[in-house]
Amino acid sequence: MDMSLPSEELERYRFVDRLDDAIRDLTLPQDLCDAATRILRQHLAADWCAWIPADDHGNTPGAAFARLARRGIACAVDNVGDMGEIAAGADAGALLAACRERGLRAFLCAPAAAGWQGAACMMVGQAAPRRWQAHELRLATAAAERCARALGHARTALELRGAEERIRASHDYLRLLIDSGEEGFYSVDRDGATVMCNAAFLKMLGFAREEDAVGRKLHGLIHHSHPDGSHYAVCDCPIYQAARDGVPAHVKDEMFYRLDGTGFPVEYRARPVWHNGELQGAVCTFSDLTERRRTEQALRQSEAHLASVYAQTGAGISETDLGGQLFRMNDRFCDITGRSREALLETRMHDITHPDDLVHSVAVFERSIDSGVPCELEKRYVRPDGSVVWVNNTMCPVSSVQGGPVDSMMVVSVDISERKRAEEALRQADRRKDEFLAMLAHELRNPMAPIRAAADMIGLAHLDPERLRRTSQIISRQVRHMTGLVDDLLDVSRVTRGLVGLDKADLDVKQVIAHAMEQVRPLVEEKRHHLTVDLDAARAHVLGDQKRLVQVLTNLLNNAAKYTPAGGSIHLTMRVSHAQVSLHVADNGIGIPANLQPRIFDLFTQAERSPDRSQGGLGIGLALVKALVELHGGTVRSESAGPGAGSDFIVTLPRVAEREADDAPQAGQDPALAAADRRRILVVDDNVDAAQMLGMFLEVAGHVVVIEHDAQAALARAASGVADVCILDIGLPEIDGYELAQRLRAQPGTAGLLLIALTGYGQEHDRQQALRAGFDHFLVKPVDAATVLALVSEAR
Ligand code: ADP
């Protein structure tokens, strides 16, 4: 059998070989087409050869060939002018136009086997009619198929390269993502060997390169432990458990250790990695908590600091919403407003504001919120008990978001009540000072008028001696009055400045009372007051300055007499307790208005007076009383139910108890006088008050007194032997003092009594008459207390 190939076959093989060699290494489709068409054209000695791709759908001249090829028809046209039989079903017109355009008169169309886009074809053309051979058509078809296959491979290779590049880019991007995070990231396989890790991991754990970690079991290189530093058994490690057993973990507080052994706090998550239902290992992401811990610690410290400032500051701090509703406050704010925290949490700031301050307070509050600017405001809060507290409020609008709108108001309140009171006191003191100066001017001018009138009188030529005497008396009385005022002023200034030294001695308060009563007697008598005295029988000794304590009591009694309308009652009580002696001066006079009571002992304080200031005084008596009593270690206070209700003044002094035995009251015996010095005295005066005043004074001094108001009764009383001494007023009705004395001297039982005359008439002849009538002594009213006591003590 002839095994040799026919020559056309051989030629085709050679041609195909040559074609394969030429296009094998070409990767770009265009290069490939160019090479294939060039070789085919040369081989067939054709004028034109082109590769018509299957996707040439448009109206290009090649599209007509492509449409032919898609039908899978290989054809050879020897002369395009005679295309009748092959053109059946094909678009002969379009084919003809395509050939004309390329100047072809004959062509071959060899389609390749149809691919996914349809069939492409190899076209060969000749400028002149050509009689195509069958093997030439087979050759062109073989070339078309080779070309189509090679193009398919080239395209696949291109796509593969593109896909590779995309995969690499996406891998690089992923890597970038992983490395750009601040969290450490690494993955381990099921045995715990590191698969990959990111830059943060390397940096945080101290690795220089990824290769140093990859493939190694981390437990061999670095450690992690519980927050307290105690180590895990490897089997308990949450990262291993995730990798080996598929158990995810979120650990919030742990220590990781670097390669150099130093530790840092971390939070981490370990997540198992599954693929097709198979556990591959785990990924672990972790954050270094050092900075967060530091910030948290700083925040905690700052919060603690703030809380302690909040709690311990002397200022009240509160916070309200924009409607003024309180929602936070410190203890001091509760103190200031006098309310519990629970009560305040139910309260609006405006509800506790004093009604008179409300409008202004709300306006400032709202202005501060609108402008976002802090404001200061002085206002009053009203406490539940009705008392008022003054505060200085600094209002600070607060925004919970920096730069955001105001959403609450922080208020810092400082209690300024004390300052406000001081300011008010200062204002009042200033006003009282002005009033005092006006009054002082008035008081000093008052005596000037009579002095001046007297001076004018003396200037008159003929002034009889009696007028001259009365004028001189007026001048000295007024000068005495002015001197008294000035002395008082100097005295109070010395006492209140502590410049007065006390001449202290063991004193019997009853003596003090006796002297004071003696001093007020003229005024009490003048105003026809009823003065009663109630003395505790117990020993009443204090350590004090007699002159000053008499001054204290005199002041109180004088005031009682001054500020009680004529014919009033004044009651002096002395009580003794274990540690104190108290003196109580009560009157039923004009009383003290409530607004005056708190400052009645202040200097220059006086109640409203009638314009003529008939009572006199400079408002310094009680200030002196207080200063002097306090110098004695005592207290003084006043009580009055108000105008017209009378007044009480109570002085207490520390008592000196010499011996226990002395403390017991001794019946029938006045402790002030020894029995031998005590006298029984009959006082006779038709002026009831005068008689009582004298009687009380003598009683206070320790004597036993009986009083009578007319001569008959006195005679009878004296005859009954009740008296050692008789003090007789001369101006008695019916039987006058002279006659009474004579009758007493005439009666045997009374002849030996000590008789003392008491009269308003002080002429020498009056005195002589008294002595003739049988009196032992003659005294002119007002009598000096010491003189009476001295004379009384003469009686046997
Ligand atoms: P002065 O009597 O010189 O005004 P004081 O200091 O003694 O000064 O008294 C101060 C004021 O206290 C008096 O002006 C008077 O208004 C009031 N006062 C003092 N004692 C009494 C009293 N017994 N009854 C009513 N008011 C009194």
mmCIF file of C-alpha atoms and ligand atoms in Angstrom, residues 555-556 559-560 562-563 587 590-592 596 600 602 605-607 609 616-623 647 649, ligand 1:
data_model
loop_
_atom_site.group_PDB
_atom_site.id
_atom_site.type_symbol
_atom_site.label_atom_id
_atom_site.label_comp_id
_atom_site.label_asym_id
_atom_site.label_seq_id
_atom_site.Cartn_x
_atom_site.Cartn_y
_atom_site.Cartn_z
ATOM 1 C CA ASN A 555 -29.782 102.672 135.497
ATOM 2 C CA LEU A 556 -32.395 99.926 135.362
ATOM 3 C CA ASN A 559 -35.302 103.595 133.204
ATOM 4 C CA ALA A 560 -38.241 101.830 134.839
ATOM 5 C CA LYS A 562 -38.620 107.133 133.284
ATOM 6 C CA TYR A 563 -40.459 104.857 130.916
ATOM 7 C CA ASP A 587 -42.387 97.843 135.480
ATOM 8 C CA ILE A 590 -44.597 101.833 128.030
ATOM 9 C CA GLY A 591 -42.927 98.512 127.166
ATOM 10 C CA ILE A 592 -40.429 97.833 124.397
ATOM 11 C CA LEU A 596 -36.078 97.354 119.442
ATOM 12 C CA ILE A 600 -31.823 97.397 123.190
ATOM 13 C CA ASP A 602 -26.622 98.468 121.776
ATOM 14 C CA THR A 605 -30.374 102.654 120.800
ATOM 15 C CA GLN A 606 -33.639 104.320 121.705
ATOM 16 C CA ALA A 607 -37.262 103.801 120.928
ATOM 17 C CA ARG A 609 -39.722 109.408 121.229
ATOM 18 C CA GLY A 616 -33.797 112.797 128.164
ATOM 19 C CA GLY A 617 -30.869 110.387 127.949
ATOM 20 C CA LEU A 618 -28.504 109.493 125.155
ATOM 21 C CA GLY A 619 -29.270 105.828 124.713
ATOM 22 C CA ILE A 620 -26.115 104.718 126.449
ATOM 23 C CA GLY A 621 -27.424 103.579 129.836
ATOM 24 C CA LEU A 622 -28.235 100.016 128.824
ATOM 25 C CA ALA A 623 -25.013 99.677 126.825
ATOM 26 C CA SER A 647 -40.746 95.723 130.655
ATOM 27 C CA PHE A 649 -34.817 93.530 132.947
HETATM 28 P P1 ADP B 1 -31.780 106.313 127.447
HETATM 29 O O1 ADP B 1 -32.721 105.960 128.559
HETATM 30 O O2 ADP B 1 -30.812 107.340 127.809
HETATM 31 O O3 ADP B 1 -32.458 106.551 126.155
HETATM 32 P P2 ADP B 1 -30.866 103.567 127.729
HETATM 33 O O4 ADP B 1 -29.733 102.880 127.108
HETATM 34 O O5 ADP B 1 -30.942 103.510 129.197
HETATM 35 O O6 ADP B 1 -30.862 105.040 127.167
HETATM 36 O O7 ADP B 1 -32.177 102.936 127.134
HETATM 37 C C1 ADP B 1 -32.265 102.766 125.780
HETATM 38 C C2 ADP B 1 -33.701 102.751 125.312
HETATM 39 O O8 ADP B 1 -34.343 101.593 125.791
HETATM 40 C C3 ADP B 1 -34.515 103.866 125.870
HETATM 41 O O9 ADP B 1 -34.399 105.027 125.091
HETATM 42 C C4 ADP B 1 -35.913 103.301 125.836
HETATM 43 O O10 ADP B 1 -36.447 103.462 124.542
HETATM 44 C C5 ADP B 1 -35.684 101.834 126.075
HETATM 45 N N1 ADP B 1 -35.915 101.438 127.492
HETATM 46 C C6 ADP B 1 -34.992 101.234 128.449
HETATM 47 N N2 ADP B 1 -35.563 100.833 129.599
HETATM 48 C C7 ADP B 1 -36.904 100.791 129.375
HETATM 49 C C8 ADP B 1 -38.054 100.414 130.161
HETATM 50 N N3 ADP B 1 -37.932 100.058 131.453
HETATM 51 N N4 ADP B 1 -39.250 100.493 129.571
HETATM 52 C C9 ADP B 1 -39.370 100.854 128.259
HETATM 53 N N5 ADP B 1 -38.338 101.198 127.461
HETATM 54 C C10 ADP B 1 -37.108 101.162 128.009
#
